[in-house]
PDB file of C-alpha atoms in Angstrom:
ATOM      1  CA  UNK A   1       0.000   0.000   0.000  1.00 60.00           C
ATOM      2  CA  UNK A   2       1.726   3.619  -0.959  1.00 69.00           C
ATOM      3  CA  UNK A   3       2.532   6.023   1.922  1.00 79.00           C
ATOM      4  CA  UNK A   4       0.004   8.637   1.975  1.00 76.00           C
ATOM      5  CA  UNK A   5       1.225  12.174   1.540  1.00 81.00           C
ATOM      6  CA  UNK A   6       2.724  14.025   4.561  1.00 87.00           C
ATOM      7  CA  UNK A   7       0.968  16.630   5.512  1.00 90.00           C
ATOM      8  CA  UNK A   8       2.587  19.132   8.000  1.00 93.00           C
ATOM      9  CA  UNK A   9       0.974  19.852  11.287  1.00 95.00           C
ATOM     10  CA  UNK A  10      -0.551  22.885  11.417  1.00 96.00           C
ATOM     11  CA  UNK A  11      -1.899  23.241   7.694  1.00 96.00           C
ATOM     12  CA  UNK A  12      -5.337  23.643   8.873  1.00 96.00           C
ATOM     13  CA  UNK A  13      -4.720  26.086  10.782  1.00 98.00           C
ATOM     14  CA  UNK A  14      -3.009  27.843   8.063  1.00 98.00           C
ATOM     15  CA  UNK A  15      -5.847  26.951   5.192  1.00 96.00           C
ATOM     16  CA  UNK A  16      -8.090  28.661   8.107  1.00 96.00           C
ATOM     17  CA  UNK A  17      -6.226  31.873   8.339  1.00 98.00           C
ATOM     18  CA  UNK A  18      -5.793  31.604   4.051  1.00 97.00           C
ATOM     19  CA  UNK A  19      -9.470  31.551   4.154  1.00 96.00           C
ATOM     20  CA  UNK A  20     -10.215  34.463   6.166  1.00 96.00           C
ATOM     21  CA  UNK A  21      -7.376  36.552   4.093  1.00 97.00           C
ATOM     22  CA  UNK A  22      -9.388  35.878   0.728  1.00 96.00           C
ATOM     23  CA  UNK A  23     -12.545  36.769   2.642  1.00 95.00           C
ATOM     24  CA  UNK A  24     -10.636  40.187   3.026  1.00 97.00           C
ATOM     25  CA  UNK A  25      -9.372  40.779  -0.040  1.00 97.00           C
ATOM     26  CA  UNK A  26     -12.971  40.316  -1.621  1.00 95.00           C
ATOM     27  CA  UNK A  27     -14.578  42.832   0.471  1.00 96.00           C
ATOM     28  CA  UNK A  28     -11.814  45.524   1.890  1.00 98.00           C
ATOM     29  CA  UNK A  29     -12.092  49.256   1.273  1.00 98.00           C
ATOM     30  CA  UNK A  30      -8.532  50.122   2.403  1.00 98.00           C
ATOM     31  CA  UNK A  31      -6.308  52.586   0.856  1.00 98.00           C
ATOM     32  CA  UNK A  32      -4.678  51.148  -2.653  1.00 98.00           C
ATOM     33  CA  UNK A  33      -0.860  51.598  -0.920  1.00 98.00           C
ATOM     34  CA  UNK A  34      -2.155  49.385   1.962  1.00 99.00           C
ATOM     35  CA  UNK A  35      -3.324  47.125  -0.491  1.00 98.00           C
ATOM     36  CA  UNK A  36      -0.241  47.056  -1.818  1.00 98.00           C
ATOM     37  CA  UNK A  37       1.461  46.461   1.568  1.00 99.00           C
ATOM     38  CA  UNK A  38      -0.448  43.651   1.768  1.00 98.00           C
ATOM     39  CA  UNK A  39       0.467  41.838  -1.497  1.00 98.00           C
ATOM     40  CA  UNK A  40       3.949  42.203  -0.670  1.00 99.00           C
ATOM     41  CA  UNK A  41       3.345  40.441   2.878  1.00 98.00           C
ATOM     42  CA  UNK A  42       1.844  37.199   1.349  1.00 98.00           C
ATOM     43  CA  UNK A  43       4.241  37.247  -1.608  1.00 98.00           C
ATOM     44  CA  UNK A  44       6.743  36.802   1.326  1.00 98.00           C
ATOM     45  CA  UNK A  45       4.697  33.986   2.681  1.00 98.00           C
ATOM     46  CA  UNK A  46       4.346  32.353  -0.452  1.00 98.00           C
ATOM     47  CA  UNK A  47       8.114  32.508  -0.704  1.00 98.00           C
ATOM     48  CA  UNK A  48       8.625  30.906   2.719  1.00 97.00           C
ATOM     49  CA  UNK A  49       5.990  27.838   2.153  1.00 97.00           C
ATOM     50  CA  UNK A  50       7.749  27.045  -1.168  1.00 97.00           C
ATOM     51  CA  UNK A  51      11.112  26.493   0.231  1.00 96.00           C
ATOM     52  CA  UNK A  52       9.913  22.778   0.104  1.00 94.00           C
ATOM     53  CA  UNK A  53       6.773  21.644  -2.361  1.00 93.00           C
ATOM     54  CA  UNK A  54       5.667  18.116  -3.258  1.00 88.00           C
ATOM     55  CA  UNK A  55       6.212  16.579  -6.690  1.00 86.00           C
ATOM     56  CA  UNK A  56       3.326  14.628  -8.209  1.00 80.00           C
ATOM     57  CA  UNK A  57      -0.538  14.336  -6.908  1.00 80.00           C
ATOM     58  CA  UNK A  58      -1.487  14.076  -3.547  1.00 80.00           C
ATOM     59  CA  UNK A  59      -1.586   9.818  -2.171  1.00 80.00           C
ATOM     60  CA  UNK A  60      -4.339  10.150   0.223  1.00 73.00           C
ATOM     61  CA  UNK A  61      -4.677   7.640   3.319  1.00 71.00           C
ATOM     62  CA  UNK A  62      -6.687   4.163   1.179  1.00 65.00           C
ATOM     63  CA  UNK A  63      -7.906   3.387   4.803  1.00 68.00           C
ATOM     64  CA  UNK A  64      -9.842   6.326   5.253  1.00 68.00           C
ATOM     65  CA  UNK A  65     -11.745   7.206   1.513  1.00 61.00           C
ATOM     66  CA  UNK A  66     -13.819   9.878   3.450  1.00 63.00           C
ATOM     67  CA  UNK A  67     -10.395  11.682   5.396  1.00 72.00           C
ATOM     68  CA  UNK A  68      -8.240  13.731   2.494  1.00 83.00           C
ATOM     69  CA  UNK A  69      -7.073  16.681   4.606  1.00 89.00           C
ATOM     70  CA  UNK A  70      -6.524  18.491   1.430  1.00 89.00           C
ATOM     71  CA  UNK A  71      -9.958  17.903  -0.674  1.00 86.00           C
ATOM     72  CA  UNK A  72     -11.003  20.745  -2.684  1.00 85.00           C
ATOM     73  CA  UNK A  73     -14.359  20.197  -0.907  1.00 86.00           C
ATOM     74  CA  UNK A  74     -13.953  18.962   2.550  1.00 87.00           C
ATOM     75  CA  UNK A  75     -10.217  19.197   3.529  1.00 89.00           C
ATOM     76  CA  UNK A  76      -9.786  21.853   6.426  1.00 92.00           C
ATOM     77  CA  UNK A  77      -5.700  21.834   4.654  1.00 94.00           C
ATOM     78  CA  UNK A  78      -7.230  22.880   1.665  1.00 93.00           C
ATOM     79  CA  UNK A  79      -7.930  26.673   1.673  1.00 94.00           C
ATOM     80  CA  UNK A  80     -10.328  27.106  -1.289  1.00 90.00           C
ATOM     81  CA  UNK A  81     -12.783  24.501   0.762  1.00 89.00           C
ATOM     82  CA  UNK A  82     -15.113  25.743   3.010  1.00 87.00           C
ATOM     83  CA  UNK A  83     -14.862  23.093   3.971  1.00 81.00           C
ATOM     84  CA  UNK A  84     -17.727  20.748   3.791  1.00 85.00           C
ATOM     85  CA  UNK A  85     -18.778  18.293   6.639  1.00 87.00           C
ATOM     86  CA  UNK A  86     -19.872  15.002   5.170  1.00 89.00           C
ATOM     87  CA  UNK A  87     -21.078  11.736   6.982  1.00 90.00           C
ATOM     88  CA  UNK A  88     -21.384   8.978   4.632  1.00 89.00           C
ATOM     89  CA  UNK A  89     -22.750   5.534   4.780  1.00 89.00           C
ATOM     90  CA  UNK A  90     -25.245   3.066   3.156  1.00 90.00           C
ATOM     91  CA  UNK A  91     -28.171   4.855   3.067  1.00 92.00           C
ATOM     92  CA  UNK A  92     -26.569   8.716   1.757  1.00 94.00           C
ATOM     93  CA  UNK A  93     -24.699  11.352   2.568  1.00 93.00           C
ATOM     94  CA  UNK A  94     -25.435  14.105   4.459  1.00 95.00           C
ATOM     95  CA  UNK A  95     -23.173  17.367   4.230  1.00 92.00           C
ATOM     96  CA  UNK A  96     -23.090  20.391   6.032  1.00 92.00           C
ATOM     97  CA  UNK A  97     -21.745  23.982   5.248  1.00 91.00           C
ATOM     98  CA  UNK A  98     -21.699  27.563   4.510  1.00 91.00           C
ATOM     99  CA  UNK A  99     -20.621  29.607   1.783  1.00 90.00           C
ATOM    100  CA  UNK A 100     -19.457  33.472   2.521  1.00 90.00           C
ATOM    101  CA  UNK A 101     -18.547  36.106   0.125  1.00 91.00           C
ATOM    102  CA  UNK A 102     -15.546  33.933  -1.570  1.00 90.00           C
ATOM    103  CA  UNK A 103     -18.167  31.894  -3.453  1.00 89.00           C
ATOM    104  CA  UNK A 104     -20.512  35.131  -3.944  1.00 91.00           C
ATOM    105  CA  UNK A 105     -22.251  35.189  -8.025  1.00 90.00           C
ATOM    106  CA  UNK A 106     -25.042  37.425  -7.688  1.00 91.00           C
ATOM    107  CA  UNK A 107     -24.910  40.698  -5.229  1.00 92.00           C
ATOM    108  CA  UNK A 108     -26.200  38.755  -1.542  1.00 93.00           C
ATOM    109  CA  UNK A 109     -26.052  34.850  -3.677  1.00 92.00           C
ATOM    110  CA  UNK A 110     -23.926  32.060  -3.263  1.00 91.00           C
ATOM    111  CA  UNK A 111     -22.486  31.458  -6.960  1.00 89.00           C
ATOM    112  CA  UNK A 112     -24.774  28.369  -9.097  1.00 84.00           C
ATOM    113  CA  UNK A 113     -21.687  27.209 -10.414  1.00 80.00           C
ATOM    114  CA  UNK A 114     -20.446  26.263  -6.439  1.00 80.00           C
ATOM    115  CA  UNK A 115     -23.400  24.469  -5.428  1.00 77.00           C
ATOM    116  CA  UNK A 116     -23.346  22.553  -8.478  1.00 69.00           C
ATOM    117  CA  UNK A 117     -19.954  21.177  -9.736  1.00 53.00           C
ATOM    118  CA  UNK A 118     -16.991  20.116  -8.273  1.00 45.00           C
ATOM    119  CA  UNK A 119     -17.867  21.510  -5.065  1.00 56.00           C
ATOM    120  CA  UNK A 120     -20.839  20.643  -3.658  1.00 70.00           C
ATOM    121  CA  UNK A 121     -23.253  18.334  -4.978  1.00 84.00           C
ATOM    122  CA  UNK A 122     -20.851  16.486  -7.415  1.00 87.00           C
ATOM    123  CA  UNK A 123     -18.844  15.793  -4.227  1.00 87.00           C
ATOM    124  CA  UNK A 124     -21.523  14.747  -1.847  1.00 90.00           C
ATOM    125  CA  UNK A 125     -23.027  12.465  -4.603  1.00 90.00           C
ATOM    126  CA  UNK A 126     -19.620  11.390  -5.345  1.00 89.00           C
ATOM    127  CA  UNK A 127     -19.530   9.817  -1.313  1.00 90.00           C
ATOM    128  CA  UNK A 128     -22.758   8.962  -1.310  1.00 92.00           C
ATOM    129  CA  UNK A 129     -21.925   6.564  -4.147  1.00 92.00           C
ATOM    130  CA  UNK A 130     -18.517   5.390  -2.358  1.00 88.00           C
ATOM    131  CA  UNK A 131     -20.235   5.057   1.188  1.00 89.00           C
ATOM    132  CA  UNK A 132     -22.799   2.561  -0.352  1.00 90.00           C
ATOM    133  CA  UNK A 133     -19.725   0.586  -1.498  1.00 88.00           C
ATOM    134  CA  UNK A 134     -19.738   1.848  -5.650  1.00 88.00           C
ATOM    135  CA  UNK A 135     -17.071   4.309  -5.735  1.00 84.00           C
ATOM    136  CA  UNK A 136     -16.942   5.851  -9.163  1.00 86.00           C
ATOM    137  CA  UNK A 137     -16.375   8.811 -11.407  1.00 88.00           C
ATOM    138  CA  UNK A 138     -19.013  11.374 -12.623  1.00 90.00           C
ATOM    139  CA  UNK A 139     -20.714  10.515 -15.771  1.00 94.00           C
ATOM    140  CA  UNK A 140     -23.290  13.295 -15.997  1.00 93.00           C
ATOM    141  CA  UNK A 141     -24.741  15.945 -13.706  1.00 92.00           C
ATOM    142  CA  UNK A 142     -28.243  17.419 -14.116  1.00 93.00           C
ATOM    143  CA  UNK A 143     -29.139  20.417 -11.712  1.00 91.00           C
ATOM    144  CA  UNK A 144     -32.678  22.166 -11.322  1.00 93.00           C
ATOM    145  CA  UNK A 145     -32.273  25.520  -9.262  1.00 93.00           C
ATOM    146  CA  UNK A 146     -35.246  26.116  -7.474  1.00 95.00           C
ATOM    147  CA  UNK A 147     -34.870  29.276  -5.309  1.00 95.00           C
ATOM    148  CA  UNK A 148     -31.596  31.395  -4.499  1.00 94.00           C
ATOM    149  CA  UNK A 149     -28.710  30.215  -1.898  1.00 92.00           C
ATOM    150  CA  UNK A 150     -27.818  33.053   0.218  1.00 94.00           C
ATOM    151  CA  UNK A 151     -24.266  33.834   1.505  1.00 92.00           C
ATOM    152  CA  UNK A 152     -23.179  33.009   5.192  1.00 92.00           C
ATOM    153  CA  UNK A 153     -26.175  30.790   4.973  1.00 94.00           C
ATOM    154  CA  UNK A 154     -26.285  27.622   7.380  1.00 94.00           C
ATOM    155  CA  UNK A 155     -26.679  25.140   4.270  1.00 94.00           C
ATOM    156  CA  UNK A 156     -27.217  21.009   4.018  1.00 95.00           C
ATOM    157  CA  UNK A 157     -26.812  18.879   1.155  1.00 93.00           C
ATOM    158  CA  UNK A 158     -27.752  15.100   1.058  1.00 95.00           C
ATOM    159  CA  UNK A 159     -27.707  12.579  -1.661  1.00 95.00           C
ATOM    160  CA  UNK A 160     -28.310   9.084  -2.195  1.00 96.00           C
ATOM    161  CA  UNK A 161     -28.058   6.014  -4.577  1.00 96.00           C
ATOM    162  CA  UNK A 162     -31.791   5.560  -6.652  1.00 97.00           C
ATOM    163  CA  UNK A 163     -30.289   2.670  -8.347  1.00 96.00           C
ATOM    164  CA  UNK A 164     -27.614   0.226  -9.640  1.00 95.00           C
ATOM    165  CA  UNK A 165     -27.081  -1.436 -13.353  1.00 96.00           C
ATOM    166  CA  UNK A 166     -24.292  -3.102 -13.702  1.00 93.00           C
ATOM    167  CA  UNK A 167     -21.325   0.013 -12.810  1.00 92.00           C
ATOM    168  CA  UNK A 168     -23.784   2.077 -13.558  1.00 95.00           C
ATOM    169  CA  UNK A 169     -25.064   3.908 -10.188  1.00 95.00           C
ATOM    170  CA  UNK A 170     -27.838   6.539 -10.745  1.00 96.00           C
ATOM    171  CA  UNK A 171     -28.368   9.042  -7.679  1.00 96.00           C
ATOM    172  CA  UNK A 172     -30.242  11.990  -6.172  1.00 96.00           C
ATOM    173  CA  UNK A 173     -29.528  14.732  -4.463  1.00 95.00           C
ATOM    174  CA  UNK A 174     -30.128  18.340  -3.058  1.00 95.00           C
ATOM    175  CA  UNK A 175     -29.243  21.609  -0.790  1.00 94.00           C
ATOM    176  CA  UNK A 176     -31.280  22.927   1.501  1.00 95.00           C
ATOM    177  CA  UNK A 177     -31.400  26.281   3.276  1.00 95.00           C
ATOM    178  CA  UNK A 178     -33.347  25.913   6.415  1.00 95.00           C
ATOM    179  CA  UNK A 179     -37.055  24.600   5.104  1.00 96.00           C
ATOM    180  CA  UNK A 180     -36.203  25.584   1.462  1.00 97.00           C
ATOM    181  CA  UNK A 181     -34.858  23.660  -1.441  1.00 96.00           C
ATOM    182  CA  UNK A 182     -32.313  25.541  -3.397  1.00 94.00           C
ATOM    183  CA  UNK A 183     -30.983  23.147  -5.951  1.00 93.00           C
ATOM    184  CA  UNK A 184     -31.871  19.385  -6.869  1.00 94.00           C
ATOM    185  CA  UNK A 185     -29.618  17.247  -8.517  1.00 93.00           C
ATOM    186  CA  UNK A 186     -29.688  14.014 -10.459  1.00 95.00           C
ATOM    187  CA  UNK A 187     -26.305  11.932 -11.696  1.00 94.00           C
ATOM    188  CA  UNK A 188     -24.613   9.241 -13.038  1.00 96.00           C
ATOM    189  CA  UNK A 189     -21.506   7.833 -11.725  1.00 94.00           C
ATOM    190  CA  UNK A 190     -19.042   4.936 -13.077  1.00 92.00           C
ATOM    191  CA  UNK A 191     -18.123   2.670 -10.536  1.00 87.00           C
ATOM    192  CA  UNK A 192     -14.755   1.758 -10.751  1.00 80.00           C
ATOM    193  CA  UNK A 193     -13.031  -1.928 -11.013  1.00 71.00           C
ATOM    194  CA  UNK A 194      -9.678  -2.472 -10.002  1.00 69.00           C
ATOM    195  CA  UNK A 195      -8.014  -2.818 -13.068  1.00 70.00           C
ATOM    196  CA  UNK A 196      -9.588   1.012 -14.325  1.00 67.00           C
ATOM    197  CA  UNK A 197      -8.794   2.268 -11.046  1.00 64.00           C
ATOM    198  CA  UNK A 198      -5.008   1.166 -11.417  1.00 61.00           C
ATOM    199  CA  UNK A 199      -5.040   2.933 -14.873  1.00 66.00           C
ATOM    200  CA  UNK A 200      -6.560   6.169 -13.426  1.00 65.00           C
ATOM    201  CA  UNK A 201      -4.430   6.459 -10.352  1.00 65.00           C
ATOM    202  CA  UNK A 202      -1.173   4.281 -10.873  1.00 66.00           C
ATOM    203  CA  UNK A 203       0.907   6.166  -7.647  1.00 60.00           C
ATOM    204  CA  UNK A 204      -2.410   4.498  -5.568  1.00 60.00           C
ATOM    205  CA  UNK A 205      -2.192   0.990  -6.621  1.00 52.00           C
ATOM    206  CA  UNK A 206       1.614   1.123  -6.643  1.00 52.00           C
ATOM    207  CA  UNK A 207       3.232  -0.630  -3.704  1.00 48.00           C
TER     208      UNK A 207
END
């Protein structure tokens, strides 16, 4: 089994702070020479955390699917993810989150394009397909937007598998803000076999 990636202690904490300086730098009003100041400070930073980057793709930990500290989704290492709280199982996944300004479309709106793709309900259909024991790739994606998503609002997403054919797994999903549905989503995933999943990720099945 490969060694999963190291990941330094104290990343979270540092994807936290990232998170909060984006947050900032969406919505400040100060001067443009403090502005400048500023880019100059995390230029710095970025010089000091690339003293020593990883080659190749992240090897997450095969014994825990549901625990990649940097997932553009859910990993709290990961500073574009909100992150998203998932429990998987059998019968679904459930996630909880909230979006703030950094994922702002409309004026006061979380962005369509977040709720929908790669970081939302992709992802939590994505692990509700691998907690029912067909982990897979996306096939297709259909989204119906029913109502607005708010910023900053408390926001819950659950999904489940509708059926099975073969590799084929069909599921459902949806976000919620408080009693309202948002956004509904139907897709298709590909559940992978061993020998596709060793094609996809060789540095996984490697030993």
């Amino acid at each position: 089994m490969p060694t999963p990636t190291h990941v330094p202690a104290g990343t979270d904490v540092l994807a936290d702070a990232v998170r909060r300086l984006v947050d900032a730098v969406v919505r400040t009003q100060v001067p443009a020479a403090t502005v400048t100041e500023a880019a100059a400070a995390v230029d710095a930073v970025t010089a000091a955390l690339s003293g020593d980057l990883r080659e190749g793709p992240y090897t997450p930990d095969l014994t825990d699917p549901f625990g990649n500290p940097v997932s553009l989704v859910t990993g709290p290492a990961h500073p574009y993810a909100p992150p998203v709280r998932i429990v998987a199982g059998a019968d679904g996944a459930t996630a909880r989150f909230r979006l703030g300004s950094t994922y702002e479309g409309p004026p006061g709106l979380v962005h369509g394009g977040m709720l929908a793709l790669v970081l939302v309900l992709d992802h939590v259909l994505g692990q509700a397909a691998l907690g029912a024991g067909h982990g897979g790739m996306t096939v297709s994606l259909e989204l119906t937007y029913l109502a607005p998503t708010a910023i900053g609002s408390d926001l819950v997403a659950q999904a489940h598998v509708v059926s099975v054919d073969g590799r084929k797994v069909s599921l459902v999903g949806s976000v919620r803000s408080g009693d309202t549905t948002t956004v509904t989503a139907r897709g298709l995933f590909l559940a992978l076999d061993r020998e596709k999943a060793a094609a996809l990720f060789p540095h996984l099945t490697a030993s």
